[in-house]
Coordinates of C-alpha atoms and ligand atoms in Angstrom, one line a residue:
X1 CA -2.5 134.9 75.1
X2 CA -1.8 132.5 72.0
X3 CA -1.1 129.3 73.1
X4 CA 2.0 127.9 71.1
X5 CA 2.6 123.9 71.7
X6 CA 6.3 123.6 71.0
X7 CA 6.4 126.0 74.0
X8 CA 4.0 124.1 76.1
X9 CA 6.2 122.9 79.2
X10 CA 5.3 118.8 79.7
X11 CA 7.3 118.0 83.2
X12 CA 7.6 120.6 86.2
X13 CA 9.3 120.1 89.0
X14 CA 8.1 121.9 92.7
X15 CA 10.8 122.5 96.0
X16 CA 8.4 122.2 98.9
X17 CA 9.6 122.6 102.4
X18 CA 7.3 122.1 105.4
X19 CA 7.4 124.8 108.3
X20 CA 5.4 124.7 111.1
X21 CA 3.3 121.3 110.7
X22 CA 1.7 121.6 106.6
X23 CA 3.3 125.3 105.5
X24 CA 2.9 124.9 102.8
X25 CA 2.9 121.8 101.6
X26 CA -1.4 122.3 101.6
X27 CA -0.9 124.8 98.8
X28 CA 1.9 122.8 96.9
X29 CA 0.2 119.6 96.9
X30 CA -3.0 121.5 95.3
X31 CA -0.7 122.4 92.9
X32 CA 0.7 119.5 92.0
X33 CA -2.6 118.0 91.9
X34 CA -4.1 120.6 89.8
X35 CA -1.0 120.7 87.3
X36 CA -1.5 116.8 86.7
X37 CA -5.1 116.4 86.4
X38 CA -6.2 119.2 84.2
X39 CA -2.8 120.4 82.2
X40 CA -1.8 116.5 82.0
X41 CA 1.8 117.8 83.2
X42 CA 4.5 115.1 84.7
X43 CA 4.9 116.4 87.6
X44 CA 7.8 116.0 90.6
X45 CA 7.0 117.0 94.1
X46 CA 10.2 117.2 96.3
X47 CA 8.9 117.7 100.1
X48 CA 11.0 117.4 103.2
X49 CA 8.2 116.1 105.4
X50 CA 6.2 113.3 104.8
X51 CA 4.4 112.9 107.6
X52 CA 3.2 116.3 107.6
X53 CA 1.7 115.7 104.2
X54 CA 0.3 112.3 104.7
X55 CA -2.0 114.4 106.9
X56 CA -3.9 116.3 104.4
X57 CA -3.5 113.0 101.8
X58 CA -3.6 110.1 103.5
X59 CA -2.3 108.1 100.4
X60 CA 1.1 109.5 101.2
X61 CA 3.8 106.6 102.5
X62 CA 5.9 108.4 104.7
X63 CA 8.7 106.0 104.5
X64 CA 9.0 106.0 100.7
X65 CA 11.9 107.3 98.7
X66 CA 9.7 108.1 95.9
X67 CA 6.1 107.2 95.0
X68 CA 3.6 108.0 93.2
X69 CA 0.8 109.9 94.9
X70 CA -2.4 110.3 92.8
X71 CA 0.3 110.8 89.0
X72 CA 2.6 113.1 91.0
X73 CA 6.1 111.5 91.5
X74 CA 6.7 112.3 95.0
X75 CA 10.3 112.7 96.1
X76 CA 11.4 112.5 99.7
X77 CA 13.8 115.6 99.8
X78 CA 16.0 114.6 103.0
X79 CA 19.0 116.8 101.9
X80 CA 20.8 119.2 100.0
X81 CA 23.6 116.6 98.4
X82 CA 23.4 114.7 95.1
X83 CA 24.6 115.0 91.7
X84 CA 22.2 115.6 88.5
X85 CA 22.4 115.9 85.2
X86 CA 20.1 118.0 82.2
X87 CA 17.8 114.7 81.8
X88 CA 16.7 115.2 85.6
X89 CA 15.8 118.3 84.7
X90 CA 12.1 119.3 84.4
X91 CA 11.1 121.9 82.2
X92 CA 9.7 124.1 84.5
X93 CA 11.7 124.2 88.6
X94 CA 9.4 126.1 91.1
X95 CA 10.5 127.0 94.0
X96 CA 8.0 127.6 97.4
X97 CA 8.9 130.4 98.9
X98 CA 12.6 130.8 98.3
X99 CA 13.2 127.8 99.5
X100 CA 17.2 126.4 98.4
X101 CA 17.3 123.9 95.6
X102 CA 20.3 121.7 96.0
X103 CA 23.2 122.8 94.2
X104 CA 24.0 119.7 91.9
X105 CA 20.6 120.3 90.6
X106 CA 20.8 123.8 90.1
X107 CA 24.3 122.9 88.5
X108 CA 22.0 120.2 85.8
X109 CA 19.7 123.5 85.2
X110 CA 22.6 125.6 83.9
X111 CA 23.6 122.7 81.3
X112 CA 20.1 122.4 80.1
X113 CA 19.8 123.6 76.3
X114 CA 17.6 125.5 76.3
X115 CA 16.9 126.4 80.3
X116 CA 14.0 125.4 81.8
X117 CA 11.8 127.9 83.2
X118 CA 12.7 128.7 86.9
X119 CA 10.2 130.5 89.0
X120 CA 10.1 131.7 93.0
X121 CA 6.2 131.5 94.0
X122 CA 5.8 134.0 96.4
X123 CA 3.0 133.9 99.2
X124 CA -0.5 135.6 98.6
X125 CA -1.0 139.1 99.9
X126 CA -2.8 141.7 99.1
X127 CA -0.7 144.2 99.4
X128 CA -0.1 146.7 96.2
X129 CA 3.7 146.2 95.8
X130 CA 2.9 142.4 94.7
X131 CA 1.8 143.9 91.4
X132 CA 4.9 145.8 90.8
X133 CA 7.2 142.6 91.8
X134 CA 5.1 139.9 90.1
X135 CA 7.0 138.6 87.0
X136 CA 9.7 140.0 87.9
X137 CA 13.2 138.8 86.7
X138 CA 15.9 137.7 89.2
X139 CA 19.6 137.1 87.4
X140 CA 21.3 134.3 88.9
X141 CA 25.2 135.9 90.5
X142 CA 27.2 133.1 89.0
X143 CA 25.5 130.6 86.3
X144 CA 23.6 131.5 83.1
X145 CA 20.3 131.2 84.9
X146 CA 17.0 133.7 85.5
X147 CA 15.1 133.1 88.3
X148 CA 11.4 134.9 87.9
X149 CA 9.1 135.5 90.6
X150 CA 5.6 134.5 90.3
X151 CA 2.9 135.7 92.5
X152 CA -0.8 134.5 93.3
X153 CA -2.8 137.5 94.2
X154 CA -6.1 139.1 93.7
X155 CA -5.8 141.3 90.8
X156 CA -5.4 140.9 86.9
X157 CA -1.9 142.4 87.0
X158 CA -1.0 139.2 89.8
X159 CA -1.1 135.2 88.8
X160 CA -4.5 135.1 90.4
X161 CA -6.1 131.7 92.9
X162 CA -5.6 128.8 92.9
X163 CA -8.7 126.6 91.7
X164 CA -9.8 123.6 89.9
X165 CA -12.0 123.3 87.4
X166 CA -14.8 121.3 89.2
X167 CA -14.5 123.1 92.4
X168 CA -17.4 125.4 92.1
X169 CA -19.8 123.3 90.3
X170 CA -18.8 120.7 93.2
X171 CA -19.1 123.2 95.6
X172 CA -23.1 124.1 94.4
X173 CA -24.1 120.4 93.9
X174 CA -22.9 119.8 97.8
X175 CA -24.3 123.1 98.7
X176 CA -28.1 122.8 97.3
X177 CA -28.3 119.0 98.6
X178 CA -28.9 119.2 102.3
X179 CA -28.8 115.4 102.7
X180 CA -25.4 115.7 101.1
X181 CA -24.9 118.2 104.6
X182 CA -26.1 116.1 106.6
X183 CA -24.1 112.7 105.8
X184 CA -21.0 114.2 105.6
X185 CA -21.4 116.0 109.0
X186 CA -23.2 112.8 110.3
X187 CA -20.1 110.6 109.1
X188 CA -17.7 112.9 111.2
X189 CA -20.1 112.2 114.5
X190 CA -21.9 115.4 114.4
X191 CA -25.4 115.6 115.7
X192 CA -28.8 116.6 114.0
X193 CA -28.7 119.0 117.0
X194 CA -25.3 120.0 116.4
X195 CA -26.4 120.4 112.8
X196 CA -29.2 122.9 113.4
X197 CA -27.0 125.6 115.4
X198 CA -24.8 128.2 113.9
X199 CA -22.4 125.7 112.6
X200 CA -18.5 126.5 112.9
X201 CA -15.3 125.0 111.6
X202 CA -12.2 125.9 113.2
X203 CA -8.7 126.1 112.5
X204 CA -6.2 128.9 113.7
X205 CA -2.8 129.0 115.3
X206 CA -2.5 127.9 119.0
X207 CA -2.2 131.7 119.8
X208 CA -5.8 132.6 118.6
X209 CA -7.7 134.2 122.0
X210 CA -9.7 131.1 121.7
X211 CA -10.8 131.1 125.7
X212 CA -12.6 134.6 124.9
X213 CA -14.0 132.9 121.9
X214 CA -15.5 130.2 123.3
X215 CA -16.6 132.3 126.5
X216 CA -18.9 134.4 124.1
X217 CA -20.3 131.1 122.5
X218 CA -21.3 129.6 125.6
X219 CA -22.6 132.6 127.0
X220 CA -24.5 133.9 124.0
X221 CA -27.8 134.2 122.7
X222 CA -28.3 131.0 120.5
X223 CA -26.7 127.7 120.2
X224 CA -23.1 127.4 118.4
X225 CA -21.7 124.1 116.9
X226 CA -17.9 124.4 116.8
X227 CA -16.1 121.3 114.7
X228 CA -12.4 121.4 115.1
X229 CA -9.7 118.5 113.5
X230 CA -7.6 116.6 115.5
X231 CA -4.7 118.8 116.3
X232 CA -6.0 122.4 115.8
X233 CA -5.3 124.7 119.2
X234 CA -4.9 121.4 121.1
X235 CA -4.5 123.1 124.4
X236 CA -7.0 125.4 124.6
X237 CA -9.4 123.1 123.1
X238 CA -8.6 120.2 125.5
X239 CA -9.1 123.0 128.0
X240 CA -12.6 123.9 127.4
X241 CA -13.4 119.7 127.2
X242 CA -11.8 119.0 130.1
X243 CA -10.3 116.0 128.4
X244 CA -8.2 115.2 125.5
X245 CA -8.8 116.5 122.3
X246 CA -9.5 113.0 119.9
X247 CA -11.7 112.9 117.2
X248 CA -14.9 111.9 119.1
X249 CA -14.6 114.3 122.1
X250 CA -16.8 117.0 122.6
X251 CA -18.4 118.8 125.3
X252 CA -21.6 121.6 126.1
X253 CA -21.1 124.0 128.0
X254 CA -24.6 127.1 127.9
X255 CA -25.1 127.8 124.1
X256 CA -21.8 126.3 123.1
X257 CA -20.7 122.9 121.5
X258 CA -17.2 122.3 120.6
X259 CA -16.7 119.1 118.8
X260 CA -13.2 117.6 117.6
X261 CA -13.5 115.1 113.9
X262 CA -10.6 113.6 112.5
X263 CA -8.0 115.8 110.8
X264 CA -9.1 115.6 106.8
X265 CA -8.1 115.0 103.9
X266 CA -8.1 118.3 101.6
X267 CA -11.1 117.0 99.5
X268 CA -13.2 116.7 102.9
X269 CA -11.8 119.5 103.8
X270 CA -13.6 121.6 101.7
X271 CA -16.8 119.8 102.7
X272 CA -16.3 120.9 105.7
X273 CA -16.1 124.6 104.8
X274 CA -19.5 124.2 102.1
X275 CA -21.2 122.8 105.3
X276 CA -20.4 125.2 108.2
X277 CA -22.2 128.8 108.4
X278 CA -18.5 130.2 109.7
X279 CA -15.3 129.0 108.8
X280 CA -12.0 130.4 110.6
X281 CA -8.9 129.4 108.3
X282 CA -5.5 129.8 108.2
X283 CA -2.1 130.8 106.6
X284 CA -2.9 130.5 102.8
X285 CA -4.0 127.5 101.2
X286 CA -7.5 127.2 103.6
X287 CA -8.0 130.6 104.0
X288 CA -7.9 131.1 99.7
X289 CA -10.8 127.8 99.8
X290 CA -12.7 129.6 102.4
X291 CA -13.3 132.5 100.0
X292 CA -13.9 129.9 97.5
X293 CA -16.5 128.0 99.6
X294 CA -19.1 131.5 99.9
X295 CA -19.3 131.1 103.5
X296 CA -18.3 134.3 105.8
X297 CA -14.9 133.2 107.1
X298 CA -12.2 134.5 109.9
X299 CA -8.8 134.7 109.1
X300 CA -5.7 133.8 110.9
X301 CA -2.7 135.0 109.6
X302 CA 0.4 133.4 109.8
X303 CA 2.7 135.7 112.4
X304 CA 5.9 137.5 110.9
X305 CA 8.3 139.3 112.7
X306 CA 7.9 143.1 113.5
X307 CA 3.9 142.5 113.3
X308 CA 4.9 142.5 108.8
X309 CA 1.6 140.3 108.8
X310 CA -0.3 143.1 110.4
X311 CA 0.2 145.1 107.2
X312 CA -0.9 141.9 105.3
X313 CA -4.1 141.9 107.0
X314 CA -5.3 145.3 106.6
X315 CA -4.4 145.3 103.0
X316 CA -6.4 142.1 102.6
X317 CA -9.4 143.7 105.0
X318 CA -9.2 146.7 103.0
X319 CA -9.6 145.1 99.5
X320 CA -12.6 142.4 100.9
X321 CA -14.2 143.9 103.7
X322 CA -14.2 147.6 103.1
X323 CA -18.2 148.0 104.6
X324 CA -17.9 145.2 106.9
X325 CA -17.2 146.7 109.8
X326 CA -18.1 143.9 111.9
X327 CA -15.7 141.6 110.0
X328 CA -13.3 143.7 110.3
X329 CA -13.0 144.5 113.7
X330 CA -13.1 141.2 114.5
X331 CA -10.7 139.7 112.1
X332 CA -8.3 142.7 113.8
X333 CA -9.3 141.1 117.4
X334 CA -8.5 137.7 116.2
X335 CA -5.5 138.6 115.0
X336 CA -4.1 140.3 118.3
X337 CA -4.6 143.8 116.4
X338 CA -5.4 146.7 118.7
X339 CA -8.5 148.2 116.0
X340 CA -10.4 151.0 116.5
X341 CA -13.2 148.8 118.4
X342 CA -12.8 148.5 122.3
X343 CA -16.4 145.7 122.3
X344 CA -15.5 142.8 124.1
X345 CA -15.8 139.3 122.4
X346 CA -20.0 138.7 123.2
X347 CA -20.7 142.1 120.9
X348 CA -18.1 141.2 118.4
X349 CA -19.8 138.3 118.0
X350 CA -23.0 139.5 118.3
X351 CA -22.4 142.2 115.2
X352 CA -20.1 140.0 112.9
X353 CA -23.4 137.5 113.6
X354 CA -25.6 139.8 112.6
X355 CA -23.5 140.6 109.4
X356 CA -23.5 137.5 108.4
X357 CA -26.4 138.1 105.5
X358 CA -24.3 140.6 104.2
X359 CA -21.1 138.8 104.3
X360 CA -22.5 136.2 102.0
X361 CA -23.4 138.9 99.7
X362 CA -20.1 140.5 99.2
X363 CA -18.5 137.0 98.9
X364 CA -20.6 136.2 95.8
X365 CA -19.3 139.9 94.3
X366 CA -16.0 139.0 95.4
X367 CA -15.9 135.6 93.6
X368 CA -17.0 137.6 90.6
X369 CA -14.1 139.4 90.7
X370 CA -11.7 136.9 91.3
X371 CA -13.1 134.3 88.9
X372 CA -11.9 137.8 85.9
X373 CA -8.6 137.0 87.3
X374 CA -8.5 133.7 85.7
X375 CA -7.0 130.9 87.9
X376 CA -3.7 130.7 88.9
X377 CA -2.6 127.2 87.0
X378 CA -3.3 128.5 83.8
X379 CA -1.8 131.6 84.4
X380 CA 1.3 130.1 85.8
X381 CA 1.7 128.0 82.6
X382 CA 0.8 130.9 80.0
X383 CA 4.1 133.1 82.3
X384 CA 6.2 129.8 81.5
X385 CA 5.4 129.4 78.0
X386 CA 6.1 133.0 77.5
X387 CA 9.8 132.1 79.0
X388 CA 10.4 129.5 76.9
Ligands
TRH401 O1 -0.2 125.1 107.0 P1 -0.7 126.5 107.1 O2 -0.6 127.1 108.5 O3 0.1 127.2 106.0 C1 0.9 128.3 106.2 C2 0.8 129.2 105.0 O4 1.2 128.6 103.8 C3 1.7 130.3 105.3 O5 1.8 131.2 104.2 C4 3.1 129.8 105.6 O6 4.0 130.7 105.7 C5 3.0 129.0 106.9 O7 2.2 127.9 106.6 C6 4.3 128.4 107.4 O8 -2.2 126.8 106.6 P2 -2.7 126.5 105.1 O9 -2.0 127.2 104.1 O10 -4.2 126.7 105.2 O11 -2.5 124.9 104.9 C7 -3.1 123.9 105.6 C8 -3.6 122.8 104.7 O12 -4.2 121.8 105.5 C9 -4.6 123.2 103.7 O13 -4.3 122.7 102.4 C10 -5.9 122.7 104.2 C11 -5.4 121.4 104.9 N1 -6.3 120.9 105.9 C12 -6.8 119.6 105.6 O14 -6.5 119.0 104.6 N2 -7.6 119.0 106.6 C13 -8.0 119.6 107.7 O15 -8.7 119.0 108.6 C14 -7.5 120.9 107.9 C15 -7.9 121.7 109.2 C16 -6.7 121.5 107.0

């Protein structure tokens, strides 16, 4: 697509509200970030929770108004009231997830000559209807406004992942430096011993069979290293220490070592997932930097009513893991779907470990193809500059 300046958008604004701990303010924040740094874009982020965010950027100040958090203007959004007019106005309003933009602003939208550019993001499936609804136009019942929908995805026809430009050349400097490995792991108190076993990071909702898991680990054939952050399946983790689950805690039990570090920042975050052989991730934002990372990694899907997320996982198994048995079955387990496989957690284990080589293959093909996608940032702007 041509790129035409006088239609380049210059401020953007993005409604984030938190569910659930981060929901997605992990994905908004990357975002923002992303927006700022590499499209030099003045960008607003207007999220509920503070404290929720402050935990993947420490920089945050929960008890700001507004700040500015790395050149994003951060906006405490505590409530729907308040009157605006066009100059508040970016030139490009997203909105997470359908979330409700407060009426006075919407009000300033309508008044701005021209509009600015309002988009829905939509969450990331894999499903095939996403390619028929991305882009899609959305009439607003009252004001002079269009509301478009915009989704990631992992297709051409979809807006793609999201990614930075440096993330996989960072990724391979990290990756091909085992010293690099070994300090960062060493920083977050993990041992050379640790270090040398099938290394695992873990983060899943507290309703992952995460007993079974660990059962498997400690009774298994060779030693398993599993780091969790601070606040990650708190009970069942305290559980298997037998004491609270503080960055510093960990406890043996046969082959198994489960570990808890600090919660991370995003940036360390991604270390984390370049250093481990297994990564289980989460919702949307980790489980999109797992498949960025080249590691095998276990998803855990965000639960929707009617089992809706159950769909969401097959189509995404189905698309990635179409001769990976193992992985899926597993995944399927993970996720409280009854699959075809009746093995107990030791041979699930034991055949998604021995998959493992193969995994790592089809995640460098799979990168292939979603690097021909382009990434989602650019693609975002080049939908908005076609609006405009
Ligand atoms: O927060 P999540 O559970 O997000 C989900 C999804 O967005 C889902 O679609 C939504 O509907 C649901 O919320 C309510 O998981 P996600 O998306 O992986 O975001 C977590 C963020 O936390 C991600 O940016 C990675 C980051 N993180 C750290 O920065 N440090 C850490 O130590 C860990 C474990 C995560």
């Amino acid at each position: 697509m041509q790129h035409d300046a006088t239609r380049t958008p210059t401020s953007l604004a993005i409604f984030c509200k938190v569910v659930d701990n981060f929901g997605d303010i992990g994905i908004c924040w990357r975002l923002a970030r992303q927006l700022r740094q590499e499209q030099g874009i003045a960008v607003t982020l207007w999220v509920d929770d503070l404290a929720s965010f402050r935990r993947i950027w420490p920089a945050v100040a929960v008890d700001a108004a507004v700040q500015d958090v790395d050149g994003v203007q951060v906006v405490h959004w505590r409530d729907q009231e308040g009157a605006f007019v066009p100059a508040d106005v970016a030139d490009v309003v997203i909105e997470f997830f359908g979330v409700d933009i407060p009426p006075g602003y919407i009000a300033a939208m309508a008044q701005c000559e021209p509009r600015p550019v309002w988009i829905n993001y939509e969450g990331l499936s894999a499903e095939a209807w996403v390619e028929g609804c991305h882009m899609l136009p959305s009439m607003h019942p009252r004001l002079k406004l269009t509301k478009h929908f915009f989704f990631p995805g992992f297709t051409p026809n979809t807006g793609g992942l999201l990614r930075e430009r440096d993330q996989l050349p960072a990724r391979d400097r990290f990756q091909a430096d085992p010293a690099a490995r070994a300090g960062f792991l060493g920083r977050l108190g993990v041992t050379p011993d640790e270090m040398a076993a099938t290394t695992v990071s873990l983060f899943c909702y507290p309703d992952a069979p995460l007993a079974d898991l660990f059962g498997a680990w400690r009774d298994g054939a060779g030693p398993v290293s599993c780091l969790v952050p601070q606040g990650v399946a708190g009970e069942k983790v305290g559980a298997f220490l037998g004491a609270d689950p503080v960055p510093g805690a960990a406890a043996t039990r046969g082959r198994l070592t489960v570990r808890v570090i600090p919660f991370l920042s995003q940036d360390d975050y991604d270390r984390l997932l370049w250093s481990c052989d297994v990564n289980f991730v989460r919702g949307e934002d980790s489980w999109v930097r797992a498949q960025w990372a080249g590691r095998p990694f276990i998803w855990h899907i965000y639960p929707q009513d009617q089992n809706l997320h159950h769909v969401k996982l097959r189509a995404f198994l189905q698309k990635y893991a179409a001769n990976l048995d193992g992985l899926i079955d597993f995944s399927l387990r993970w996720n409280g779907v009854e699959g075809e496989s009746r093995a107990d957690w030791t041979a699930l284990w034991t055949t998604l470990q021995a998959g493992l080589p193969a995994i790592t293959e089809r995640n460098v093909e799979w990168q292939t193809q979603m690097l021909a996608n382009g990434d989602l940032v650019r693609n975002l702007l080049d939908f908005a500059r076609s609006l405009r």
